[in-house]
Coordinates of C-alpha atoms in Angstrom, one line a residue:
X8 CA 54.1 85.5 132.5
X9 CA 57.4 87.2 133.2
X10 CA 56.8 90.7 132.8
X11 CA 53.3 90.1 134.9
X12 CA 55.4 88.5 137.8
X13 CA 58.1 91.9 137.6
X14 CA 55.0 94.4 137.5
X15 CA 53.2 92.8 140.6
X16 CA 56.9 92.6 142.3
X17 CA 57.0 96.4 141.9
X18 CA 53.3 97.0 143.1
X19 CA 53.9 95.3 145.7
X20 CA 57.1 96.9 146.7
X21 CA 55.8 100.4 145.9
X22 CA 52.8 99.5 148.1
X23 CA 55.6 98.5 150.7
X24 CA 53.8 94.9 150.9
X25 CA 57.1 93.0 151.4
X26 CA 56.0 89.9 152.6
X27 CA 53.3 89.4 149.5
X28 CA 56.3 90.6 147.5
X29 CA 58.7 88.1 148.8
X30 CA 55.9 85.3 148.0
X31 CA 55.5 86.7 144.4
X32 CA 59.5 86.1 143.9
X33 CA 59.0 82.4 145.9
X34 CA 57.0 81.6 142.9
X35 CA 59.1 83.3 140.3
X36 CA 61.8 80.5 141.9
X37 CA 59.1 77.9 141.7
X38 CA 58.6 78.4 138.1
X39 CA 62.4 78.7 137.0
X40 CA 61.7 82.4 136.3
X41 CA 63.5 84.4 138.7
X42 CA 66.8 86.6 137.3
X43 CA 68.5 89.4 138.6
X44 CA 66.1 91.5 137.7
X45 CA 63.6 90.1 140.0
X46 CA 65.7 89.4 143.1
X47 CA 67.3 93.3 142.6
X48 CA 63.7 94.5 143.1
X49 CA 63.6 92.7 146.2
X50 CA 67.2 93.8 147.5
X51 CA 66.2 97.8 146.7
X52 CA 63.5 97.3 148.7
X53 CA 65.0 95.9 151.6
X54 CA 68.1 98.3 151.3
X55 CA 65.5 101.0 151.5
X56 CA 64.4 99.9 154.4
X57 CA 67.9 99.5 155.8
X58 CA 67.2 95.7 156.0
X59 CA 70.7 94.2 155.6
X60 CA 70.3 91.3 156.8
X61 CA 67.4 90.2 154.8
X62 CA 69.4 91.1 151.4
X63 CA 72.1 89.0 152.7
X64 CA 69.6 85.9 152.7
X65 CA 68.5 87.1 149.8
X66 CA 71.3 86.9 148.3
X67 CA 72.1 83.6 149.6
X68 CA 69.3 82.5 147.3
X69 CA 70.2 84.1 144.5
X70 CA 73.7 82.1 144.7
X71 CA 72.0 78.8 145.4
X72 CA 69.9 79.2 142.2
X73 CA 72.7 80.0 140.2
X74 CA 71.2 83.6 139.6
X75 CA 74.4 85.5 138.1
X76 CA 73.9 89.3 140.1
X77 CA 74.5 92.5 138.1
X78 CA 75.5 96.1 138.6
X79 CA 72.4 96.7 140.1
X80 CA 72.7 93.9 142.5
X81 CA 76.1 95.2 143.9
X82 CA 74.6 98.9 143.6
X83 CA 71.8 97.1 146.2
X84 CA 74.1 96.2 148.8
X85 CA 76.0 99.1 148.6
X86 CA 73.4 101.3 149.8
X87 CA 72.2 98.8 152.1
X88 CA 75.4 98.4 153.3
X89 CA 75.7 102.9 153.6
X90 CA 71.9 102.9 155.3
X91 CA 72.7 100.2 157.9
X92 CA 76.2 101.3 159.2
X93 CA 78.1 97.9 157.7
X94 CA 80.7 100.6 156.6
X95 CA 83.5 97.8 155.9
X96 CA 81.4 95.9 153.9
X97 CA 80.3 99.2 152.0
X98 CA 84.2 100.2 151.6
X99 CA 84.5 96.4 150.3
X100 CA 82.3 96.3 148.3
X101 CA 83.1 99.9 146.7
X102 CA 86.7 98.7 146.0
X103 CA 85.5 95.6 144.3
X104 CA 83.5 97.3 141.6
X105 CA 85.8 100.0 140.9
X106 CA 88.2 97.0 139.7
X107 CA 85.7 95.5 137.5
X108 CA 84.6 98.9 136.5
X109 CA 81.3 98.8 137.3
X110 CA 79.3 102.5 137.8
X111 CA 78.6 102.6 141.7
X112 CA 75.7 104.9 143.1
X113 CA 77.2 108.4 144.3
X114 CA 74.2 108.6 146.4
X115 CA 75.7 105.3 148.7
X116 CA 79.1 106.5 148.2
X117 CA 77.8 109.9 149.8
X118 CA 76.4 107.6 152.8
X119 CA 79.3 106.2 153.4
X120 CA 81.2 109.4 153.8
X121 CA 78.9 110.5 156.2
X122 CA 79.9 107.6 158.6
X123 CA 83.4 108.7 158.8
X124 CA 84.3 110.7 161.8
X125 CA 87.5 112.0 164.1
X126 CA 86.5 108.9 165.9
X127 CA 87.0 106.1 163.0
X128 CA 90.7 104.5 162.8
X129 CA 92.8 106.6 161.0
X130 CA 94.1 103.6 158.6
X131 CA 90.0 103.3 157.7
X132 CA 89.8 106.9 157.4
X133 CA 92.2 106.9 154.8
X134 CA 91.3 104.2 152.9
X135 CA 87.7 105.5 152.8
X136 CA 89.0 108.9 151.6
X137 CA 91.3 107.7 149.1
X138 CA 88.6 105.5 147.5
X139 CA 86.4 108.4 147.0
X140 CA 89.3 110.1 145.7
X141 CA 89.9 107.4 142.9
X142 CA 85.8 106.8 142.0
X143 CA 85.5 110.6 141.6
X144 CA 88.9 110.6 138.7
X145 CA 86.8 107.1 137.4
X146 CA 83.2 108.3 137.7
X147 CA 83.6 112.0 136.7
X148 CA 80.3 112.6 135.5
X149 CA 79.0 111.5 138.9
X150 CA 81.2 114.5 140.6
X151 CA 78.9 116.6 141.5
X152 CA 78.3 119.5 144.2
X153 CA 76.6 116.9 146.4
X154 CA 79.1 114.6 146.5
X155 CA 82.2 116.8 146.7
X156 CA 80.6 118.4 149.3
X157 CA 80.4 115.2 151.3
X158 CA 84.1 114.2 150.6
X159 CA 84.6 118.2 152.1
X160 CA 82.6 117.7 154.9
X161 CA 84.7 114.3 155.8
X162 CA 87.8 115.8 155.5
X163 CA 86.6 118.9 157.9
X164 CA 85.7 116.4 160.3
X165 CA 88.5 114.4 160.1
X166 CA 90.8 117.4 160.0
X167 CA 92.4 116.6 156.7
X168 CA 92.8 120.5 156.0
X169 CA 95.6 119.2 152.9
X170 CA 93.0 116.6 151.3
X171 CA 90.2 119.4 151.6
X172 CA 92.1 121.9 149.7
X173 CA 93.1 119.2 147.0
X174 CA 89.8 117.9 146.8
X175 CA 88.3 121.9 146.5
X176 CA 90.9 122.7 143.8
X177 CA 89.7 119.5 141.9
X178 CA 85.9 120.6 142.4
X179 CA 87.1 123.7 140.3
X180 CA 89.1 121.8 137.8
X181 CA 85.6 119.6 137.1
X182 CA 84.2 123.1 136.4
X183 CA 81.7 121.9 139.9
X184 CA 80.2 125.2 141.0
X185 CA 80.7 125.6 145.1
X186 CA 77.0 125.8 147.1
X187 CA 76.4 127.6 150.8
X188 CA 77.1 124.0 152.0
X189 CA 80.6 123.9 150.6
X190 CA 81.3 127.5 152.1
X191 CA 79.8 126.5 155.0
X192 CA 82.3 123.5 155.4
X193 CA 85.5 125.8 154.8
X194 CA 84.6 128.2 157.5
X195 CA 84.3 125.4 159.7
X196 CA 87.5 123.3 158.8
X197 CA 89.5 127.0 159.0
X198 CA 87.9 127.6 162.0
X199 CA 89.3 124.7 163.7
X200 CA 92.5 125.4 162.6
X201 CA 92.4 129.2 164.1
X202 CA 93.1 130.5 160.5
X203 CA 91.6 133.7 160.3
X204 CA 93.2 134.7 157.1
X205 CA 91.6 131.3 155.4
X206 CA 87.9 132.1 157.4
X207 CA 87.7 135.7 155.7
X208 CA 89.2 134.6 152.4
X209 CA 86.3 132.3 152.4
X210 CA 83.5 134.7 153.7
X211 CA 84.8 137.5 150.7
X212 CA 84.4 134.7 148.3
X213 CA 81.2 133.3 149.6
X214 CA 79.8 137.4 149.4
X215 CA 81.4 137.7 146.2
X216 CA 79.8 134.4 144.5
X217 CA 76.6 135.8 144.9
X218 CA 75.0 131.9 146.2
X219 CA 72.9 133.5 148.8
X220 CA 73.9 132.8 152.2
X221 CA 72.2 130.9 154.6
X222 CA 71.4 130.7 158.8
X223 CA 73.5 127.9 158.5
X224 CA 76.3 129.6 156.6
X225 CA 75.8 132.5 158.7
X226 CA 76.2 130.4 162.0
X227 CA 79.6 128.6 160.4
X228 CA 81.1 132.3 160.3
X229 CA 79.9 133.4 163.6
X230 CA 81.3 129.8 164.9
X231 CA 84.6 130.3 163.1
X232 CA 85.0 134.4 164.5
X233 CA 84.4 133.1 167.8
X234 CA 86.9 130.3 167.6
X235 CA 89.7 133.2 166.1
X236 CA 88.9 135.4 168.8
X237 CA 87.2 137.9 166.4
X238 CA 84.8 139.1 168.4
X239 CA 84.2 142.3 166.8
X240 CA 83.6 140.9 163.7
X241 CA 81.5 138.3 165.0
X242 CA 79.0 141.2 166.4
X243 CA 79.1 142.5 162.9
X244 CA 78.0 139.4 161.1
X245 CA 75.5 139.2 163.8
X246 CA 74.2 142.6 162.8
X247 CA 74.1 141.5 159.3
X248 CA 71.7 138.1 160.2
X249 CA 69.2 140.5 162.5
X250 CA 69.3 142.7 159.3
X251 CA 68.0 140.1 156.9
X252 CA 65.7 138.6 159.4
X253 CA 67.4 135.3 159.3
X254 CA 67.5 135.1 163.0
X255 CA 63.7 134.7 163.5
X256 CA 63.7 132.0 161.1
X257 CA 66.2 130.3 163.3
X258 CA 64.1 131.1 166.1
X259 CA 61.2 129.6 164.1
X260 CA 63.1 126.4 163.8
X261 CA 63.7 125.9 166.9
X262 CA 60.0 126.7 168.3
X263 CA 58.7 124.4 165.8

């Protein structure tokens, strides 16, 4: 039956047995019984595995059988499209479901921002920036600390300094609560920028949020005091990581 065929889909693809799982579907096909619901098992799988290709086929078949695809279909290739560096078709495909308003994972939209760098053209930069812009206004309960601190991170690297700050005063206006990684970013994008005042604004408010700071955190202030030629300072944020140890876990790291 049809609910038998889904359930040995998903063993299948939980057991990572593609190729048994690809025969179970053949045979949905066979028997007029494959939907969307089928094939998007399939396509999850292979966008897990950062197969693109092979949910491109996939969907090939899915259009020759007359198979209508879904939002979870077009959430598929999204993240295959994030995993496997096909960051057009990911931008694409994000634009296209914001105009038929259908919910897109923040988890691919998170990939994607990752793939933008100082080394992407600036017109795609842009673009990519502004989309995440618009799907966090549309897809405000998916606006959280993870994904704001990607759209941060971008912006650092991309040294939008005027689309960070926007993007940070929003993260208060959504009442998002900032994390070591979204200190951690700031100290890095004022460091670039030599802007002392902005790097100690940000360290008083990191020690005055009370998040814990991190080796990482740590290491984006010591970075940022270097770059300002605060050397003194840097010695004494130095003093502060031997103090709490965090040094030898560092150490650790790097051993291990």
């Amino acid at each position: 039956s049809y609910d038998v065929y889904l359930k040995a889909l998903e063993a299948c693809v939980e057991a990572s047995s593609i190729p048994e799982a690809t025969m179970i579907l053949e045979e949905m096909r066979s028997a007029k019984l494959a939907d969307a619901s089928a094939y998007n098992i399939l396509l999850k799988a292979h966008a897990l595995k950062g197969r693109y290709d092979k949910a491109e086929k996939l969907q090939e078949e899915m259009r020759r059988d007359k198979v209508k695809e879904n939002s979870e279909t077009q959430n598929a290739f999204l993240d295959a499209a994030a995993r496997t560096g096909r960051h057009e078709k990911g931008w694409k495909l994000l634009e296209q479901m914001m105009k038929q308003s259908v919910i897109a994972d923040k988890y691919s939209v998170s990939l994607l921002l990752k793939n933008i760098t100082e080394k992407t053209e600036k017109t795609k930069t842009k673009r990519g920036l502004e989309l995440v812009e618009k799907y966090i206004d549309l897809q405000r309960g998916d606006a959280d600390d993870i994904l704001f601190n990607s759209l941060l991170d971008a912006c650092c690297r991309v040294r939008d300094i005027p689309r960070l700050e926007r993007m940070l005063a929003k993260m208060r206006q959504f009442d998002v609560k900032p994390s070591p990684a979204t200190f951690g970013t700031l100290l890095k994008a004022y460091g670039q920028r030599v802007d002392q005042t902005n790097v100690f604004r940000v360290w008083n408010d990191m020690k005055a949020a009370d998040i814990g700071i991190n080796t990482v955190t740590y290491g984006c202030m010591l970075d940022a005091c270097v770059k300002c030629g605060h050397y003194a300072t840097a010695e004494e944020v130095f003093a502060e990581v031997k103090a709490l140890g965090l040094h030898k876990r560092s150490e650790e790291r790097r051993v291990g």
